[in-house]
Coordinates of N, CA and C in Angstrom, one line a residue:
X1 N -69.4 -3.4 -5.7 CA -68.5 -2.3 -5.4 C -67.8 -2.4 -4.1
X2 N -66.7 -1.8 -4.0 CA -65.8 -1.9 -2.9 C -66.3 -0.9 -1.8
X3 N -66.1 -1.2 -0.6 CA -66.5 -0.3 0.5 C -65.4 0.8 0.7
X4 N -64.3 0.6 0.0 CA -63.2 1.6 0.1 C -63.6 2.8 -0.8
X5 N -63.2 4.0 -0.4 CA -63.4 5.1 -1.2 C -62.0 5.7 -1.5
X6 N -61.8 6.2 -2.7 CA -60.6 6.8 -3.1 C -60.8 8.3 -3.4
X7 N -59.8 9.0 -3.2 CA -59.8 10.4 -3.7 C -59.7 10.5 -5.2
X8 N -60.4 11.3 -5.8 CA -60.2 11.5 -7.2 C -59.0 12.3 -7.5
X9 N -58.3 12.0 -8.5 CA -57.0 12.7 -8.8 C -56.0 11.7 -9.4
X10 N -54.9 12.3 -9.8 CA -53.9 11.4 -10.4 C -53.3 10.4 -9.4
X11 N -53.0 9.2 -9.9 CA -52.4 8.2 -9.0 C -50.9 8.4 -8.9
X12 N -50.4 8.1 -7.7 CA -48.9 8.3 -7.5 C -48.4 7.0 -7.0
X13 N -47.1 6.7 -7.4 CA -46.5 5.5 -6.9 C -46.0 5.7 -5.5
X14 N -45.7 4.6 -4.9 CA -45.2 4.6 -3.5 C -43.9 5.4 -3.4
X15 N -43.0 5.3 -4.4 CA -41.8 6.0 -4.4 C -42.0 7.5 -4.5
X16 N -43.0 7.9 -5.4 CA -43.3 9.3 -5.5 C -43.9 9.9 -4.2
X17 N -44.7 9.1 -3.6 CA -45.3 9.5 -2.3 C -44.3 9.7 -1.2
X18 N -43.3 8.8 -1.2 CA -42.2 8.8 -0.2 C -41.4 10.1 -0.4
X19 N -41.1 10.4 -1.7 CA -40.3 11.6 -2.0 C -41.1 12.8 -1.6
X20 N -42.3 12.9 -1.9 CA -43.2 14.0 -1.5 C -43.2 14.2 0.0
X21 N -43.4 13.0 0.7 CA -43.4 13.1 2.2 C -42.1 13.6 2.7
X22 N -41.0 13.1 2.1 CA -39.6 13.5 2.6 C -39.4 15.0 2.4
X23 N -39.9 15.5 1.2 CA -39.7 16.9 0.9 C -40.6 17.9 1.7
X24 N -41.7 17.4 2.1 CA -42.7 18.3 2.8 C -42.2 18.5 4.2
X25 N -42.3 19.8 4.6 CA -41.9 20.1 6.0 C -43.0 19.6 7.0
X26 N -42.5 19.0 8.0 CA -43.4 18.4 9.0 C -43.3 19.1 10.3
X27 N -44.3 19.3 11.0 CA -44.3 19.8 12.4 C -44.7 18.7 13.3
X28 N -44.4 18.9 14.6 CA -44.8 17.9 15.5 C -46.3 17.6 15.6
X29 N -47.1 18.5 15.4 CA -48.5 18.4 15.4 C -49.1 17.6 14.2
X30 N -48.5 17.8 13.0 CA -49.1 17.2 11.8 C -48.4 15.9 11.5
X31 N -47.2 15.6 12.0 CA -46.5 14.4 11.6 C -47.3 13.2 12.0
X32 N -47.8 13.2 13.2 CA -48.6 12.0 13.7 C -49.9 11.9 12.9
X33 N -50.5 13.0 12.6 CA -51.7 12.9 11.9 C -51.5 12.4 10.5
X34 N -50.4 12.8 9.8 CA -50.1 12.4 8.5 C -49.8 10.9 8.5
X35 N -49.0 10.5 9.4 CA -48.6 9.0 9.5 C -49.9 8.2 9.7
X36 N -50.8 8.7 10.6 CA -52.0 7.9 10.9 C -52.9 7.9 9.6
X37 N -53.0 8.9 8.9 CA -53.8 8.9 7.7 C -53.2 8.0 6.6
X38 N -51.8 8.0 6.5 CA -51.2 7.1 5.5 C -51.4 5.7 5.8
X39 N -51.5 5.3 7.0 CA -51.6 3.9 7.4 C -53.1 3.5 7.3
X40 N -54.0 4.4 7.1 CA -55.4 4.1 6.9 C -56.1 4.1 8.3
X41 N -55.4 4.5 9.3 CA -56.1 4.5 10.6 C -55.6 5.8 11.4
X42 N -56.2 6.0 12.5 CA -55.9 7.1 13.3 C -55.0 6.8 14.5
X43 N -54.4 5.6 14.5 CA -53.6 5.2 15.7 C -52.2 5.7 15.7
X44 N -51.7 6.4 14.6 CA -50.4 7.0 14.6 C -49.3 6.1 14.1
X45 N -49.6 4.9 13.6 CA -48.6 4.0 13.1 C -48.0 4.5 11.8
X46 N -46.7 4.1 11.5 CA -46.0 4.5 10.3 C -46.6 3.6 9.1
X47 N -46.6 4.2 8.0 CA -47.0 3.5 6.7 C -46.0 2.4 6.4
X48 N -46.4 1.2 6.0 CA -45.5 0.1 5.8 C -44.5 0.5 4.6
X49 N -45.0 1.2 3.6 CA -44.1 1.6 2.5 C -42.9 2.5 3.0
X50 N -43.2 3.4 3.9 CA -42.2 4.3 4.5 C -41.2 3.5 5.3
X51 N -41.6 2.5 6.0 CA -40.7 1.7 6.8 C -39.7 0.9 5.8
X52 N -40.3 0.4 4.7 CA -39.4 -0.3 3.8 C -38.4 0.7 3.1
X53 N -38.9 1.9 2.8 CA -38.0 2.9 2.2 C -36.9 3.3 3.2
X54 N -37.2 3.5 4.4 CA -36.2 3.8 5.4 C -35.2 2.7 5.6
X55 N -35.7 1.4 5.6 CA -34.8 0.3 5.7 C -33.9 0.2 4.5
X56 N -34.4 0.4 3.3 CA -33.6 0.4 2.1 C -32.5 1.4 2.1
X57 N -32.9 2.7 2.5 CA -31.9 3.7 2.5 C -30.8 3.4 3.6
X58 N -31.2 2.9 4.7 CA -30.2 2.5 5.7 C -29.3 1.4 5.2
X59 N -29.8 0.5 4.5 CA -29.0 -0.6 3.9 C -28.0 0.0 2.9
X60 N -28.5 0.9 2.0 CA -27.6 1.5 1.1 C -26.5 2.3 1.7
X61 N -26.8 3.1 2.8 CA -25.8 3.8 3.5 C -24.8 2.9 4.1
X62 N -25.2 1.8 4.7 CA -24.3 0.8 5.3 C -23.4 0.2 4.2
X63 N -23.9 -0.1 3.0 CA -23.1 -0.7 1.9 C -22.1 0.4 1.5
X64 N -22.5 1.6 1.3 CA -21.6 2.7 1.0 C -20.5 2.8 2.0
X65 N -20.8 2.7 3.3 CA -19.8 2.8 4.3 C -18.8 1.7 4.2
X66 N -19.2 0.5 3.9 CA -18.3 -0.7 3.8 C -17.4 -0.5 2.6
X67 N -17.9 0.0 1.5 CA -17.1 0.2 0.3 C -16.1 1.3 0.5
X68 N -16.5 2.4 1.1 CA -15.6 3.5 1.4 C -14.5 3.0 2.4
X69 N -14.8 2.2 3.4 CA -13.8 1.7 4.3 C -12.8 0.9 3.6
X70 N -13.3 0.0 2.6 CA -12.3 -0.8 1.9 C -11.4 0.0 1.0
X71 N -12.0 1.1 0.4 CA -11.2 1.9 -0.5 C -10.1 2.7 0.3
X72 N -10.5 3.2 1.4 CA -9.6 4.0 2.3 C -8.6 3.2 3.0
X73 N -9.0 2.0 3.4 CA -8.1 1.1 4.2 C -7.1 0.4 3.3
X74 N -7.5 -0.2 2.2 CA -6.5 -1.0 1.5 C -6.8 -1.1 0.0
X75 N -7.5 -0.1 -0.5 CA -7.8 -0.2 -1.9 C -6.6 -0.1 -2.8
X76 N -5.6 0.7 -2.4 CA -4.4 0.8 -3.2 C -3.5 -0.4 -3.2
X77 N -3.6 -1.2 -2.2 CA -2.8 -2.5 -2.2 C -3.0 -3.4 -3.4
X78 N -4.3 -3.4 -3.8 CA -4.6 -4.3 -4.9 C -4.1 -3.8 -6.2
X79 N -3.9 -2.5 -6.3 CA -3.4 -1.9 -7.6 C -1.9 -1.7 -7.6
X80 N -1.2 -1.9 -6.4 CA 0.2 -1.7 -6.3 C 0.9 -2.8 -7.2
X81 N 2.0 -2.3 -7.8 CA 2.8 -3.2 -8.7 C 3.4 -4.3 -7.8
X82 N 3.6 -5.5 -8.3 CA 4.2 -6.5 -7.5 C 5.6 -6.1 -7.2
X83 N 6.1 -6.5 -6.0 CA 7.4 -6.2 -5.6 C 8.4 -7.0 -6.4
X84 N 9.5 -6.3 -6.8 CA 10.5 -7.0 -7.6 C 11.2 -8.1 -6.8
X85 N 11.5 -9.2 -7.5 CA 12.2 -10.3 -6.8 C 13.6 -9.9 -6.5
X86 N 14.1 -10.4 -5.4 CA 15.5 -10.0 -4.9 C 16.3 -11.2 -4.6
X87 N 17.6 -11.0 -4.4 CA 18.5 -12.0 -3.9 C 19.3 -11.5 -2.8
X88 N 19.7 -12.3 -1.8 CA 20.5 -11.8 -0.7 C 21.9 -11.7 -1.1
X89 N 22.5 -10.5 -0.8 CA 23.9 -10.2 -1.2 C 24.6 -9.7 0.1
X90 N 25.8 -10.3 0.3 CA 26.6 -10.0 1.5 C 27.8 -9.2 1.1
X91 N 28.0 -8.0 1.7 CA 29.2 -7.2 1.4 C 30.0 -7.3 2.7
X92 N 31.3 -7.5 2.5 CA 32.2 -7.6 3.6 C 33.5 -6.8 3.3
X93 N 33.9 -6.0 4.3 CA 35.2 -5.3 4.2 C 36.0 -5.6 5.4
X94 N 37.3 -6.1 5.2 CA 38.2 -6.5 6.3 C 39.4 -5.6 6.2
X95 N 40.1 -5.5 7.3 CA 41.3 -4.7 7.4 C 41.3 -4.1 8.8
X96 N 42.1 -3.0 8.9 CA 42.2 -2.2 10.1 C 41.8 -0.8 9.9
X97 N 41.3 -0.1 10.9 CA 41.0 1.3 10.8 C 39.6 1.6 10.3
X98 N 39.5 2.6 9.5 CA 38.2 3.0 9.0 C 38.3 3.2 7.5
X99 N 37.1 3.1 6.8 CA 37.0 3.3 5.3 C 35.7 4.0 5.1
X100 N 35.7 4.7 3.9 CA 34.4 5.2 3.4 C 33.9 4.2 2.4
X101 N 32.7 3.9 2.4 CA 32.2 2.9 1.5 C 30.8 3.2 1.0
X102 N 30.4 2.7 -0.2 CA 29.1 2.8 -0.7 C 28.7 1.4 -1.3
X103 N 27.5 1.1 -1.2 CA 27.0 -0.2 -1.7 C 25.6 -0.2 -2.2
X104 N 25.3 -1.1 -3.1 CA 23.9 -1.2 -3.7 C 23.1 -2.0 -2.7
X105 N 22.0 -1.4 -2.3 CA 21.1 -2.1 -1.3 C 19.8 -2.5 -2.0
X106 N 18.7 -2.5 -1.2 CA 17.4 -2.9 -1.6 C 16.7 -1.8 -2.4
X107 N 17.3 -0.7 -2.6 CA 16.7 0.5 -3.3 C 16.4 0.1 -4.7
X108 N 15.1 0.2 -5.1 CA 14.6 -0.1 -6.4 C 14.9 1.1 -7.4
X109 N 15.3 2.2 -6.8 CA 15.6 3.4 -7.6 C 17.1 3.3 -8.1
X110 N 17.8 2.3 -7.6 CA 19.2 2.2 -8.0 C 20.2 3.1 -7.2
X111 N 19.8 3.7 -6.2 CA 20.7 4.6 -5.4 C 21.5 3.8 -4.5
X112 N 22.7 4.2 -4.2 CA 23.6 3.5 -3.3 C 23.5 4.0 -1.9
X113 N 23.7 3.1 -1.0 CA 23.8 3.5 0.4 C 25.3 3.8 0.7
X114 N 25.5 4.9 1.5 CA 26.9 5.3 1.8 C 27.1 5.2 3.3
X115 N 28.4 4.9 3.7 CA 28.8 4.9 5.1 C 30.1 5.6 5.1
X116 N 30.2 6.6 5.9 CA 31.5 7.4 6.1 C 32.2 6.9 7.4
X117 N 33.4 6.6 7.3 CA 34.2 6.2 8.5 C 33.8 4.9 9.1
X118 N 33.5 3.9 8.3 CA 33.0 2.6 8.8 C 34.2 1.9 9.5
X119 N 34.0 1.5 10.7 CA 35.1 0.7 11.4 C 35.2 -0.7 10.9
X120 N 36.4 -1.1 10.7 CA 36.7 -2.4 10.1 C 36.9 -3.4 11.3
X121 N 36.5 -4.7 11.1 CA 35.8 -5.3 10.0 C 34.3 -4.8 9.9
X122 N 33.8 -4.8 8.7 CA 32.4 -4.3 8.4 C 31.8 -5.4 7.5
X123 N 30.5 -5.7 7.8 CA 29.8 -6.7 7.1 C 28.3 -6.4 7.1
X124 N 27.6 -6.6 5.9 CA 26.2 -6.3 5.8 C 25.6 -7.2 4.7
X125 N 24.4 -7.8 5.0 CA 23.7 -8.5 4.1 C 22.4 -7.8 3.7
X126 N 22.2 -7.6 2.4 CA 21.0 -6.8 2.0 C 20.3 -7.6 0.8
X127 N 19.1 -7.2 0.6 CA 18.4 -7.8 -0.6 C 18.6 -6.8 -1.8
X128 N 19.0 -7.3 -2.9 CA 19.2 -6.5 -4.1 C 18.3 -7.0 -5.2
X129 N 17.5 -6.1 -5.8 CA 16.6 -6.5 -6.9 C 17.3 -7.2 -8.0
X130 N 16.7 -8.3 -8.5 CA 17.3 -9.1 -9.6 C 17.4 -8.1 -10.8
X131 N 18.5 -8.3 -11.5 CA 18.8 -7.4 -12.7 C 19.7 -6.2 -12.3
X132 N 19.8 -5.9 -11.0 CA 20.7 -4.8 -10.6 C 22.0 -5.5 -10.3
X133 N 23.1 -4.8 -10.5 CA 24.5 -5.4 -10.2 C 24.9 -5.0 -8.8
X134 N 25.0 -5.9 -7.8 CA 25.5 -5.6 -6.5 C 26.9 -5.1 -6.6
X135 N 27.2 -4.0 -6.0 CA 28.6 -3.4 -6.0 C 28.9 -2.7 -4.7
X136 N 30.1 -2.8 -4.3 CA 30.6 -2.1 -3.1 C 31.9 -1.4 -3.5
X137 N 32.0 -0.1 -3.1 CA 33.3 0.6 -3.4 C 33.8 1.1 -2.0
X138 N 35.1 0.9 -1.9 CA 35.7 1.4 -0.6 C 36.9 2.3 -0.9
X139 N 37.0 3.3 0.0 CA 38.1 4.3 -0.2 C 38.8 4.5 1.2
X140 N 40.1 4.3 1.2 CA 40.9 4.5 2.4 C 41.1 6.0 2.6
X141 N 41.4 6.4 3.8 CA 41.7 7.8 4.1 C 43.1 8.1 3.8
X142 N 43.5 9.4 4.2 CA 44.9 9.8 4.0 C 45.9 9.1 4.8
X143 N 45.5 8.4 5.9 CA 46.4 7.6 6.7 C 46.8 6.3 6.0
X144 N 46.1 6.0 4.9 CA 46.5 4.8 4.1 C 46.1 3.5 4.8
X145 N 46.9 2.5 4.6 CA 46.6 1.2 5.1 C 46.2 0.2 4.0
X146 N 45.5 -0.8 4.5 CA 45.1 -1.8 3.5 C 43.7 -2.4 3.9
X147 N 42.8 -2.5 3.0 CA 41.5 -3.1 3.2 C 41.0 -3.9 2.0
X148 N 40.2 -4.9 2.3 CA 39.8 -5.9 1.3 C 38.3 -5.9 1.3
X149 N 37.6 -5.7 0.1 CA 36.2 -5.9 0.0 C 35.9 -7.2 -0.6
X150 N 34.7 -7.7 -0.3 CA 34.2 -9.0 -0.9 C 32.7 -9.0 -1.1
X151 N 32.2 -9.7 -2.1 CA 30.8 -9.8 -2.4 C 30.4 -11.3 -2.5
X152 N 29.3 -11.6 -1.8 CA 28.8 -13.0 -1.9 C 27.3 -12.9 -2.3
X153 N 26.9 -13.7 -3.3 CA 25.5 -13.7 -3.7 C 24.9 -15.0 -3.3
X154 N 23.8 -15.0 -2.6 CA 23.1 -16.2 -2.1 C 24.1 -17.1 -1.4
X155 N 25.0 -16.5 -0.6 CA 25.9 -17.2 0.2 C 27.2 -17.7 -0.5
X156 N 27.3 -17.4 -1.8 CA 28.4 -17.9 -2.6 C 29.3 -16.7 -2.9
X157 N 30.6 -16.9 -2.5 CA 31.6 -15.8 -2.8 C 31.8 -15.6 -4.3
X158 N 31.7 -14.3 -4.7 CA 31.8 -14.0 -6.1 C 33.1 -13.2 -6.5
X159 N 33.4 -12.2 -5.7 CA 34.6 -11.4 -6.0 C 35.1 -10.7 -4.8
X160 N 36.4 -10.4 -4.9 CA 37.1 -9.6 -3.8 C 38.2 -8.8 -4.5
X161 N 38.5 -7.7 -3.8 CA 39.5 -6.8 -4.3 C 40.2 -6.1 -3.1
X162 N 41.4 -5.6 -3.2 CA 42.1 -5.0 -2.1 C 42.5 -3.5 -2.5
X163 N 42.3 -2.7 -1.5 CA 42.8 -1.3 -1.6 C 44.0 -1.1 -0.7
X164 N 45.0 -0.4 -1.1 CA 46.2 -0.1 -0.3 C 46.7 1.3 -0.5
X165 N 47.4 1.8 0.5 CA 48.0 3.1 0.4 C 47.1 4.2 0.7
X166 N 47.7 5.4 0.6 CA 47.0 6.7 0.9 C 45.8 6.8 -0.1
X167 N 44.6 7.0 0.4 CA 43.4 7.2 -0.5 C 43.2 6.0 -1.5
X168 N 43.7 4.8 -1.1 CA 43.5 3.6 -1.9 C 42.0 3.3 -2.1
X169 N 41.7 2.8 -3.3 CA 40.3 2.4 -3.7 C 40.3 1.0 -4.2
X170 N 39.1 0.4 -3.9 CA 38.8 -0.9 -4.5 C 37.3 -1.0 -4.7
X171 N 36.9 -1.8 -5.7 CA 35.5 -2.0 -6.1 C 35.3 -3.5 -6.3
X172 N 34.2 -4.0 -5.7 CA 33.8 -5.4 -5.9 C 32.4 -5.4 -6.4
X173 N 32.1 -6.2 -7.4 CA 30.8 -6.3 -8.0 C 30.5 -7.8 -8.4
X174 N 29.2 -8.0 -8.7 CA 28.8 -9.4 -9.1 C 27.7 -9.3 -10.0
X175 N 27.6 -10.2 -11.0 CA 26.4 -10.2 -11.8 C 25.2 -10.8 -11.1
X176 N 24.1 -10.2 -11.3 CA 22.8 -10.7 -10.7 C 21.8 -10.8 -11.8
X177 N 21.5 -12.0 -12.2 CA 20.6 -12.1 -13.4 C 19.3 -11.4 -13.2
X178 N 18.7 -11.0 -14.4 CA 17.4 -10.4 -14.4 C 16.4 -11.5 -14.0
X179 N 15.2 -11.0 -13.5 CA 14.2 -12.0 -13.1 C 13.7 -12.7 -14.3
X180 N 13.3 -14.0 -14.2 CA 12.8 -14.7 -15.3 C 11.4 -14.2 -15.6
X181 N 11.1 -14.1 -16.9 CA 9.8 -13.6 -17.3 C 8.7 -14.5 -16.8
X182 N 7.6 -13.9 -16.3 CA 6.5 -14.6 -15.8 C 5.8 -15.4 -16.8
X183 N 5.5 -16.7 -16.5 CA 4.8 -17.5 -17.4 C 3.3 -17.1 -17.5
X184 N 2.9 -17.0 -18.8 CA 1.5 -16.5 -18.9 C 0.6 -17.7 -18.7
X185 N -0.5 -17.5 -17.9 CA -1.4 -18.5 -17.5 C -2.4 -18.9 -18.4

């Protein structure tokens, strides 16, 4: 026979004992006594199973913190749709005076950028999504005059047009091919 004596009653697992200990209210006077009784001695040391449980809970809280940090900091970047490929387009307006103009820029919504009273000469290079048609429209004011618009795609001149006279208008555009379909891997 063993020199150990056990209390009669239903046996409980370590996890069940840990839950019961966590749910039970402790006071300063009984906490040390309970811990000493759990360890099998009266020296006030913590039960080894309780230490493992506390370490496991701490580890789980740490893992949860790392996961939440990843989700909050950059989780949406992985799900974001890839950015549409673009091509550099240069718009240029020459002449004297001022013009009102609008041009297709890097907007993926297809909206045009507008500039009122642009001083000539005016030039701007923007990225235009492939499949969109780069276009610039110019309008002279009531004072008239003459202005020329031009479009270059990837540094190559594509089209130019001239506006003349009172409220003269001109439009320059260029075809920009759609992106090549992605090869399936």
